[in-house]
Amino acid sequence: MTETQRPGGRADLRALARGGTLSAIGAAISAITQFLVIAAVARGFTQADAGVFFAATSVFVLAAMVAKLGTQTGLVYFIARFRSLGTPELIAGCIRVALTPVMVVSLLLTGALLVSAPALAGLLAEDHAGDFTVLLRTLAVFLPLAALSDTALAATQGFRAMRPTVLIENIWRPLIQFGAVAIIAVIGFREGLAFAWAAPYLVTAVLAALWLRSLVRGLAVPRTAVPPAGEFWRFSAVRGVASIAQQALQRLDIVLVAALGGAVAAAIYTAGTRFRVVGQLGNQAISQAVQPQLAEVLAHDDRRSANALYQTATAWLVLITWPMYLLIAVFAPYVLRIFGEDYADGAPVVLIMMLTMVVASGCGMVSTVLIMAGRTTWNLANILLSLAVQVGLGLLLIPRLDLLGAALAAGAAVLANNLLPLAQIWLALRLHPFGRGTLTAMALAALSFGLLPLGVRLAFGSGLVQLVGAAVLGGAVFALGCRNRRTALRLDALRGVRRGKAAAVAT
């Protein structure tokens, strides 16, 4: 078997480059538009109205994750595995096994949210219970569509088809969502905010289902084979709990701040932590591209190839995320003005979260590696422990330190959720992300967007001119460094994608 044919060799790194580049473009568009949605709400409505809305959408996102039952990772894993092992006839049945329970559970959850909305309002937004109830009930109607859209798109990723996710989830839905929310914010129609935010799921659900249907039809194999439903649900059930807990790590802090600190505090905290989510979309983009390939090489127990994929993906992840994290950390007080002058109190939140995410992204997609290696119970234990850290510290620190306490609790949870699996994949699989490319990327990013911008701020202060100047100076140094170190960073694979020919990437 040649190097190009071997899983994890040149062909797989080119595939990772294709998927990663496409996903990164989509993630960038999604990140910008989602950030603009938060800014539109923050600037278009009072802090209290914004905080109530952010709390309601957090409950909706958590409910949607429950409805998906962990099938997203399960579908990617099993479809990629069936394709790799030469059993594509099992794919259509596997999709049916996953999708039917998802739709049933999502309908049940819709009913539960409609009924329980007033009770949840009393817990999370006591001073704005009526507004919260209306918002949550409006969002609940779209829950089955959100679950269908996300599940169908996950299935397309198992085919190594990244375009559906990039176009539908990362570009079209955020753009439609931002346009609708911006219009509502401009006219000040508070009652239409939830509908404007959730209605795009109707479009994405239809498009995702149609795209998946075309991929399944393209298999041209009999569909009478019975998929291993038991194996699928044993894998996905564990991942389902993990997915809920993972989403809770992203959203429960907002809910806790709303319940313990009030709607205004929730608005400021949400604005401060959105910078974290923007960077995480880069992680998601790379992770989505590498998942099917990791599943295939680990199915053959090819750990050398798995390590090559992991280290290359981590280097690219650092190149994508560290510049933003570090630059925002340096200019945290100024960048919060995007949301309005009243949001300046969130500067400590931004600083803590950005530095925490620098560490987290430097670990790479550790959870993805753990899951694709079949250690789903380990991943579940890690997430549950991290969630316990967040809730425990949140309950302890938020009443005492307010926003700072919430940020410290969330940061500790993020560190636990990355450092634990990092140790586990090394001890159990002898895999780690710290190859030459990763260390090179870290050094370049730290110099270009950490030390240089910090020097600019210390010398000239914080403002728009200083921020732009630091970004331009850092960007020039960063681009030059990437060009000179492109072999270590494996950027030739990206060049090969652009030119449409093989990239000379050694493994």
XYZ file of C-alpha atoms in Angstrom:
507
model
C 0.000 0.000 0.000
C 1.459 3.353 -0.987
C 1.671 6.370 1.285
C -1.058 8.055 -0.706
C -3.362 5.066 -0.384
C -2.666 4.398 3.282
C -5.314 5.810 5.612
C -3.969 8.950 7.203
C -1.422 9.426 4.420
C -1.368 12.132 1.763
C -4.847 11.379 0.487
C -6.404 11.661 3.928
C -4.516 14.860 4.735
C -5.732 16.329 1.444
C -9.248 15.236 2.368
C -8.794 16.845 5.764
C -7.561 19.991 4.035
C -10.569 20.052 1.711
C -13.039 19.448 4.514
C -11.200 21.665 6.962
C -10.852 24.573 4.529
C -14.493 24.429 3.505
C -15.627 24.079 7.105
C -13.375 26.921 8.224
C -14.909 29.242 5.641
C -18.390 28.283 6.762
C -17.420 28.575 10.416
C -16.041 32.068 9.832
C -19.282 33.207 8.220
C -21.336 31.522 10.930
C -19.197 33.026 13.682
C -19.501 36.535 12.313
C -23.251 36.333 11.761
C -23.972 34.716 15.119
C -21.878 37.360 16.801
C -23.818 40.031 14.939
C -27.080 38.477 16.126
C -25.956 38.961 19.741
C -24.833 42.507 18.961
C -28.150 43.321 17.255
C -30.127 42.084 20.254
C -27.822 43.867 22.714
C -28.036 47.180 20.873
C -31.671 46.929 19.796
C -33.225 46.099 23.152
C -32.723 46.870 26.833
C -30.279 44.748 28.810
C -33.190 43.168 30.676
C -34.964 42.204 27.432
C -31.710 40.875 25.971
C -30.965 38.838 29.097
C -34.415 37.235 29.094
C -34.033 36.377 25.400
C -30.571 34.857 25.896
C -31.851 32.740 28.793
C -34.808 31.484 26.731
C -32.650 30.563 23.737
C -30.262 28.739 26.069
C -33.131 26.575 27.326
C -34.166 25.926 23.708
C -30.651 24.876 22.680
C -30.402 22.509 25.641
C -33.784 20.973 24.778
C -32.747 20.531 21.145
C -29.632 18.671 22.231
C -31.740 16.363 24.396
C -34.013 15.685 21.420
C -31.103 14.560 19.232
C -30.313 11.695 21.631
C -26.622 11.645 20.734
C -27.356 10.556 17.167
C -25.157 13.220 15.595
C -21.870 11.587 16.546
C -23.373 8.114 16.172
C -24.406 8.777 12.579
C -21.006 10.157 11.618
C -19.257 7.221 13.280
C -21.403 4.412 11.850
C -21.913 5.786 8.345
C -18.170 6.401 7.991
C -17.500 2.943 9.425
C -19.983 1.210 7.097
C -18.416 2.952 4.108
C -14.894 2.063 5.218
C -15.724 -1.599 5.888
C -17.612 -2.077 2.611
C -21.157 -2.424 4.001
C -23.008 0.616 2.555
C -26.264 -1.337 2.445
C -26.573 -0.743 6.200
C -26.516 3.041 5.928
C -30.140 3.773 5.020
C -31.430 1.591 7.832
C -29.031 3.216 10.269
C -30.433 6.634 9.403
C -33.989 5.406 9.997
C -32.965 3.870 13.322
C -31.622 7.259 14.390
C -34.176 9.651 12.956
C -37.447 8.096 14.108
C -36.787 8.352 17.873
C -35.366 11.848 17.419
C -38.597 13.116 15.904
C -40.748 11.427 18.558
C -38.699 12.825 21.439
C -38.557 16.310 19.912
C -42.357 16.424 19.676
C -42.682 15.305 23.291
C -40.210 17.962 24.401
C -42.110 20.607 22.477
C -45.214 19.764 24.461
C -43.259 19.746 27.707
C -41.814 23.212 27.056
C -45.203 24.635 26.133
C -46.653 23.397 29.414
C -43.704 24.147 31.701
C -42.774 27.584 30.321
C -44.459 29.542 33.172
C -42.739 27.422 35.823
C -39.341 27.859 34.160
C -39.995 31.580 33.915
C -40.485 31.736 37.673
C -37.102 30.088 38.208
C -35.028 31.874 35.576
C -36.683 35.258 35.023
C -38.928 35.972 37.968
C -39.088 39.711 37.287
C -39.855 39.129 33.595
C -41.876 35.910 33.780
C -44.458 36.911 31.179
C -41.873 37.819 28.549
C -39.865 34.654 29.181
C -42.970 32.463 28.874
C -43.922 33.940 25.496
C -40.365 33.652 24.185
C -39.915 30.032 25.245
C -43.275 28.910 23.883
C -42.530 30.506 20.529
C -39.139 28.815 20.371
C -40.574 25.434 21.403
C -42.677 25.202 18.236
C -39.489 25.031 16.162
C -37.769 22.368 18.273
C -38.600 19.372 15.991
C -37.309 21.289 12.969
C -34.029 22.082 14.715
C -33.588 18.433 15.711
C -34.359 17.198 12.187
C -31.991 19.692 10.601
C -29.037 18.892 12.858
C -29.541 15.122 12.683
C -29.808 15.051 8.894
C -26.712 17.214 8.510
C -24.766 14.949 10.855
C -25.644 12.007 8.625
C -24.300 13.826 5.556
C -20.968 14.290 7.343
C -20.644 10.519 7.574
C -20.481 10.528 3.759
C -17.556 12.981 4.007
C -19.915 15.548 2.491
C -19.058 18.826 4.187
C -20.913 21.128 1.791
C -24.381 20.497 3.302
C -23.256 21.478 6.793
C -21.228 24.432 5.573
C -23.895 25.835 3.272
C -27.030 25.058 5.263
C -25.948 25.278 8.893
C -22.948 27.595 8.754
C -23.961 30.036 6.027
C -27.637 30.086 5.071
C -29.232 29.683 8.509
C -27.040 32.251 10.306
C -27.445 34.770 7.485
C -31.226 34.395 7.419
C -31.307 34.497 11.201
C -29.222 37.643 11.399
C -31.269 39.388 8.721
C -34.529 38.588 10.487
C -33.252 39.517 13.965
C -31.673 42.740 12.689
C -34.971 43.850 11.156
C -36.805 43.091 14.402
C -34.164 44.993 16.386
C -34.316 48.038 14.115
C -38.092 48.341 14.362
C -38.042 47.445 18.069
C -40.618 44.657 17.740
C -39.742 42.717 20.881
C -42.629 40.258 20.475
C -41.260 39.009 17.148
C -37.709 38.363 18.318
C -38.078 34.657 19.142
C -39.882 33.919 15.866
C -37.218 35.731 13.841
C -34.452 33.777 15.584
C -36.059 30.321 15.256
C -37.929 30.454 11.922
C -34.806 29.755 9.783
C -34.865 26.175 11.128
C -37.842 25.551 8.839
C -35.672 26.291 5.813
C -32.656 24.321 7.019
C -34.698 21.260 8.000
C -36.180 20.938 4.513
C -32.863 21.479 2.741
C -30.946 19.095 5.019
C -33.511 16.322 4.570
C -33.461 16.684 0.781
C -29.658 16.668 0.637
C -29.411 13.570 2.811
C -32.007 11.830 0.669
C -29.927 12.453 -2.450
C -26.799 11.022 -0.795
C -28.614 7.863 0.283
C -30.068 7.378 -3.194
C -26.588 7.733 -4.634
C -25.432 4.593 -2.802
C -27.216 2.407 -5.360
C -27.285 -0.590 -3.021
C -30.149 -2.690 -1.621
C -31.712 -1.214 1.515
C -33.122 -4.425 2.922
C -30.167 -5.067 5.231
C -30.905 -4.695 8.933
C -28.533 -2.251 10.664
C -27.056 -3.072 14.081
C -29.594 -0.977 16.006
C -28.433 -2.233 19.383
C -24.817 -1.341 18.708
C -25.851 2.052 17.342
C -27.888 2.964 20.409
C -25.309 1.638 22.868
C -22.819 3.989 21.256
C -25.243 6.889 20.828
C -26.964 6.628 24.205
C -23.721 7.334 26.007
C -22.954 10.098 23.533
C -26.489 11.446 23.983
C -25.925 12.079 27.663
C -22.485 13.474 26.843
C -23.943 15.806 24.199
C -26.500 17.156 26.637
C -23.819 17.705 29.248
C -21.525 19.279 26.637
C -24.239 21.691 25.575
C -24.939 22.407 29.224
C -21.296 23.460 29.547
C -21.964 25.994 26.787
C -25.310 27.308 27.997
C -25.944 26.460 31.625
C -23.699 29.262 32.822
C -26.047 31.762 31.166
C -29.026 30.120 32.845
C -27.254 30.183 36.225
C -26.363 33.856 35.855
C -29.962 34.666 34.906
C -31.313 32.743 37.904
C -28.777 34.007 40.460
C -27.828 37.412 39.075
C -30.817 38.594 37.074
C -31.585 39.375 33.430
C -29.183 42.320 33.138
C -26.258 40.245 34.404
C -27.226 37.476 31.968
C -27.106 39.932 29.066
C -23.634 41.215 29.996
C -22.309 37.704 30.631
C -23.692 36.374 27.336
C -22.048 39.202 25.420
C -18.736 38.565 27.156
C -18.736 34.832 26.491
C -19.801 35.010 22.834
C -16.203 35.595 21.827
C -15.524 32.109 23.165
C -18.216 30.601 20.968
C -16.876 32.328 17.860
C -13.569 30.526 18.310
C -15.239 27.234 19.140
C -16.864 27.246 15.718
C -13.371 26.912 14.277
C -12.866 23.870 16.489
C -16.176 22.483 15.289
C -15.235 23.058 11.658
C -11.967 21.129 11.924
C -13.591 18.461 14.088
C -16.367 17.862 11.571
C -13.797 17.415 8.827
C -11.576 15.008 10.768
C -14.271 12.838 12.421
C -14.967 10.488 9.484
C -11.269 10.002 8.771
C -10.420 9.305 12.393
C -13.234 6.769 12.515
C -11.821 5.016 9.449
C -8.169 4.862 10.522
C -9.035 3.857 14.075
C -11.357 1.166 12.714
C -8.138 -0.350 11.299
C -6.243 0.440 14.553
C -3.846 2.631 12.557
C -2.638 4.840 15.391
C 0.240 6.339 13.454
C -2.164 7.747 10.888
C -4.553 8.833 13.620
C -1.756 10.743 15.337
C -0.788 12.422 12.055
C -4.371 13.548 11.490
C -4.732 14.711 15.089
C -1.528 16.744 15.097
C -2.184 18.318 11.707
C -5.740 19.234 12.667
C -4.534 20.732 15.961
C -1.922 22.861 14.211
C -4.573 24.234 11.869
C -6.951 24.779 14.784
C -4.328 26.860 16.590
C -3.738 28.892 13.423
C -7.472 29.588 13.167
C -8.362 30.314 16.790
C -5.362 31.646 18.688
C -5.082 34.922 16.721
C -8.638 35.894 17.651
C -8.452 34.673 21.244
C -5.189 36.490 21.966
C -6.086 39.734 20.200
C -9.441 39.953 21.978
C -7.806 39.161 25.327
C -5.389 42.068 24.889
C -8.119 44.529 23.856
C -10.979 43.092 25.953
C -12.297 46.398 27.388
C -12.496 48.002 23.958
C -14.052 45.167 21.953
C -17.028 44.983 24.330
C -18.134 48.369 23.004
C -19.544 46.442 20.066
C -22.492 45.646 22.305
C -22.800 49.134 23.800
C -21.210 51.163 26.569
C -23.304 49.400 29.237
C -21.515 46.097 28.565
C -18.048 47.238 29.714
C -18.451 45.340 33.000
C -17.935 42.132 31.038
C -14.216 42.777 30.386
C -12.975 40.353 33.102
C -15.279 37.692 31.662
C -13.756 38.147 28.212
C -10.175 37.999 29.492
C -10.717 34.835 31.543
C -12.563 33.021 28.766
C -10.080 33.950 26.043
C -7.075 32.710 28.022
C -8.956 29.551 28.947
C -9.806 28.885 25.315
C -6.176 29.337 24.296
C -5.343 26.342 26.483
C -8.376 24.375 25.287
C -7.739 24.870 21.572
C -4.083 23.992 22.080
C -5.227 20.531 23.156
C -6.975 19.989 19.826
C -10.237 18.106 19.431
C -9.450 15.742 22.289
C -13.049 14.661 22.812
C -13.430 13.784 19.128
C -10.344 11.562 19.250
C -11.602 9.857 22.390
C -15.036 9.227 20.860
C -13.753 8.008 17.494
C -11.526 5.563 19.403
C -14.682 4.129 20.982
C -14.073 5.535 24.488
C -17.495 7.144 24.736
C -17.943 6.291 28.414
C -14.656 8.020 29.210
C -15.831 11.073 27.339
C -19.129 11.005 29.218
C -17.343 10.840 32.569
C -15.116 13.766 31.602
C -18.032 15.956 30.570
C -20.127 15.110 33.615
C -17.191 15.905 35.886
C -16.614 19.193 34.053
C -20.305 20.037 34.330
C -20.184 19.309 38.052
C -17.220 21.679 38.338
C -19.129 24.402 36.516
C -22.356 24.029 38.490
C -20.625 23.614 41.841
C -18.302 26.569 41.401
C -21.088 28.603 39.811
C -23.412 28.135 42.762
C -20.537 28.985 45.090
C -18.999 31.940 43.250
C -21.809 33.724 41.369
C -23.591 34.975 44.527
C -20.232 36.231 45.848
C -18.382 37.455 42.745
C -21.232 37.905 40.246
C -19.931 37.905 36.636
C -16.346 37.167 37.660
C -17.510 34.115 39.600
C -19.447 32.810 36.605
C -16.404 33.257 34.355
C -14.089 31.481 36.801
C -16.519 28.565 37.081
C -16.916 28.272 33.317
C -13.168 28.535 32.752
C -12.414 25.792 35.276
C -14.951 23.535 33.568
C -13.423 24.137 30.131
C -9.948 23.291 31.420
C -11.183 20.089 33.055
C -13.010 19.085 29.878
C -9.827 19.362 27.823
C -6.964 18.392 30.116
C -8.608 15.177 31.332
C -9.115 13.645 27.853
C -5.693 14.933 26.790
C -4.121 12.778 29.492
C -6.395 9.834 28.686
C -5.660 9.621 24.966
C -1.945 9.711 25.711
C -2.071 7.040 28.399
C -4.467 4.731 26.528
C -3.673 5.353 22.849
C -0.283 7.088 22.856
C -1.768 9.940 20.809
C -0.979 13.603 21.444
C -1.424 16.905 19.572
C 2.005 18.428 20.171
C 3.810 17.762 16.930
C 6.225 20.122 15.218
C 3.388 21.803 13.345
C 1.373 22.456 16.494
C 4.313 23.942 18.390
C 5.204 26.099 15.385
C 1.629 27.363 15.123
C 1.552 28.179 18.836
C 4.792 30.141 18.675
C 3.699 32.109 15.610
C 0.295 32.982 17.050
C 1.665 33.904 20.483
C 4.227 36.259 18.958
C 1.999 37.797 16.292
C -1.246 38.238 18.207
C -0.133 38.085 21.834
C 3.195 39.806 22.424
C 3.044 42.329 19.572
C -0.524 43.575 20.326
C 0.308 43.699 24.040
C 3.278 45.904 23.226
C 1.059 48.159 21.107
C -1.485 48.513 23.893
C 1.105 49.207 26.585
C 2.800 51.805 24.404
C -0.195 53.532 22.802
C -3.282 52.584 24.832
C -6.541 50.883 23.798
C -8.719 52.130 20.949
C -9.833 51.413 17.414
C -6.624 52.684 15.811
C -4.482 50.663 18.199
C -6.599 47.530 17.685
C -6.472 47.780 13.899
C -2.776 48.606 13.953
C -1.990 45.640 16.188
C -4.079 43.345 13.987
C -2.341 44.535 10.805
C 1.140 44.289 12.320
C 0.443 40.900 13.856
C -1.205 39.666 10.679
C 1.821 40.593 8.580
C 4.222 38.798 10.917
C 1.849 35.833 11.116
C 1.487 35.538 7.333
C 5.241 35.722 6.837
C 5.806 33.092 9.491
C 3.191 30.768 7.985
C 4.810 31.129 4.581
C 8.293 30.389 5.871
C 7.129 27.466 8.028
C 4.473 26.093 5.664
C 6.061 22.632 5.531
C 6.029 22.214 9.300
C 2.456 23.542 9.387
C 1.436 21.218 6.526
C -0.055 24.127 4.642
C 1.032 22.527 1.379
C -2.044 20.325 1.747
C -4.206 23.446 1.596
C -2.261 24.667 -1.429
C -2.862 21.324 -3.092
C -6.588 21.722 -2.549
C -6.522 25.200 -4.060
C -4.628 24.018 -7.132
C -6.683 20.876 -7.451
C -3.720 18.505 -7.395
C -1.891 16.325 -4.913
C -0.247 18.077 -2.039
C 3.156 16.942 -0.949
C 2.476 16.350 2.712
C 4.702 13.862 4.435
C 3.455 11.770 7.275
